[in-house]
Amino acid sequence: MSTVMGPLSLQRENREFRNTGGRSEENRPLGFRPAFKDVASGTVYDSRFADGRPAPFHLLDGLPEDVVVQREPGGRVRRVKESIVSGFVLDGRFYTREEAAREVAAIAA
């Protein structure tokens, strides 16, 4: 991976995937849940608030310490490992944003 994920990269991804089905707002009604995958280990993490509650959008603050690279002075996650990608879980399967967008388009067709 060439980009370390942080809040700004999540904002960029949300702009890039607007109106494609690759954003939480667009695929949540179909049952997709925001998640992250460590492509190095294969581990999938549901997106969570720092206190552990499920988050309805991609939020880095609930990721475990072993994937966090840097925190802000107030404790918010600033960067995570390069092997972390954002995506969604549906029926136990992880979808990248691109895969989720294709799946949403297929469902809508």
XYZ file of C-alpha atoms in Angstrom:
109
model
C 0.000 0.000 0.000
C 1.281 3.458 -0.735
C -0.894 5.490 1.647
C -1.103 5.321 5.404
C -4.755 5.679 6.355
C -5.868 8.560 8.515
C -8.911 10.826 8.885
C -7.998 12.844 5.769
C -7.723 9.746 3.598
C -11.153 8.614 4.833
C -12.558 12.013 3.824
C -10.913 11.670 0.400
C -12.379 8.194 -0.050
C -15.845 9.491 0.857
C -15.546 12.167 -1.833
C -14.216 9.650 -4.361
C -17.014 7.132 -3.734
C -19.906 9.597 -3.497
C -22.999 8.261 -5.296
C -21.392 4.901 -6.079
C -22.619 2.762 -3.190
C -19.133 2.770 -1.687
C -20.132 4.955 1.263
C -21.938 4.053 4.470
C -24.798 6.468 3.818
C -25.519 4.786 0.503
C -25.184 1.094 1.351
C -26.335 0.898 4.986
C -29.982 0.309 3.945
C -28.775 -2.843 2.142
C -27.169 -4.194 5.320
C -23.531 -3.186 4.786
C -21.595 -2.267 7.952
C -18.477 -0.059 7.815
C -15.316 -2.005 8.607
C -11.571 -2.155 8.123
C -9.372 -5.028 7.013
C -5.728 -5.627 7.727
C -4.724 -7.114 4.392
C -1.456 -8.381 5.899
C -3.175 -10.550 8.512
C -6.650 -10.908 7.012
C -8.236 -9.606 10.226
C -11.456 -7.605 9.792
C -12.477 -4.966 12.326
C -15.950 -3.469 12.539
C -15.866 0.318 12.674
C -16.352 1.398 16.289
C -16.331 4.470 18.451
C -13.439 4.675 20.941
C -15.742 3.301 23.671
C -16.456 0.170 21.610
C -19.952 0.997 20.352
C -20.546 0.208 16.666
C -20.063 3.284 14.472
C -22.421 3.943 11.549
C -19.512 5.230 9.420
C -15.758 4.654 9.120
C -14.054 5.762 12.315
C -10.458 4.936 13.199
C -10.746 5.601 16.933
C -12.141 2.164 17.755
C -9.364 0.193 16.077
C -7.089 -1.882 18.340
C -3.742 -0.490 19.454
C -1.746 -3.000 17.410
C -2.861 -1.311 14.168
C -2.585 2.302 15.401
C 0.602 4.069 14.278
C -0.019 7.568 15.660
C -2.513 9.368 17.895
C -3.369 13.044 18.268
C -2.543 14.635 21.643
C -6.207 14.192 22.669
C -6.121 10.476 21.881
C -7.836 10.393 18.465
C -6.228 8.083 15.925
C -4.191 10.003 13.383
C -2.706 7.107 11.376
C -2.980 3.342 11.169
C -0.786 0.658 9.623
C -0.326 0.766 5.859
C -1.997 -2.631 5.548
C -5.371 -1.306 6.786
C -8.047 -0.676 4.148
C -11.566 0.606 4.609
C -14.593 -1.264 3.386
C -17.744 -2.984 4.564
C -19.023 -6.255 5.937
C -22.170 -7.864 4.556
C -23.293 -11.367 5.495
C -19.913 -12.104 7.070
C -17.890 -11.088 4.013
C -15.556 -8.086 3.743
C -15.986 -5.839 0.704
C -13.565 -3.082 -0.277
C -15.239 0.193 -1.184
C -14.870 -0.726 -4.863
C -16.419 -4.155 -4.320
C -19.267 -2.663 -2.283
C -19.977 -0.138 -5.043
C -20.150 -2.953 -7.618
C -22.404 -5.036 -5.351
C -24.758 -2.090 -4.762
C -24.918 -1.446 -8.527
C -25.721 -5.137 -9.145
C -28.453 -5.110 -6.497
C -29.963 -1.939 -7.969
C -29.921 -3.339 -11.525
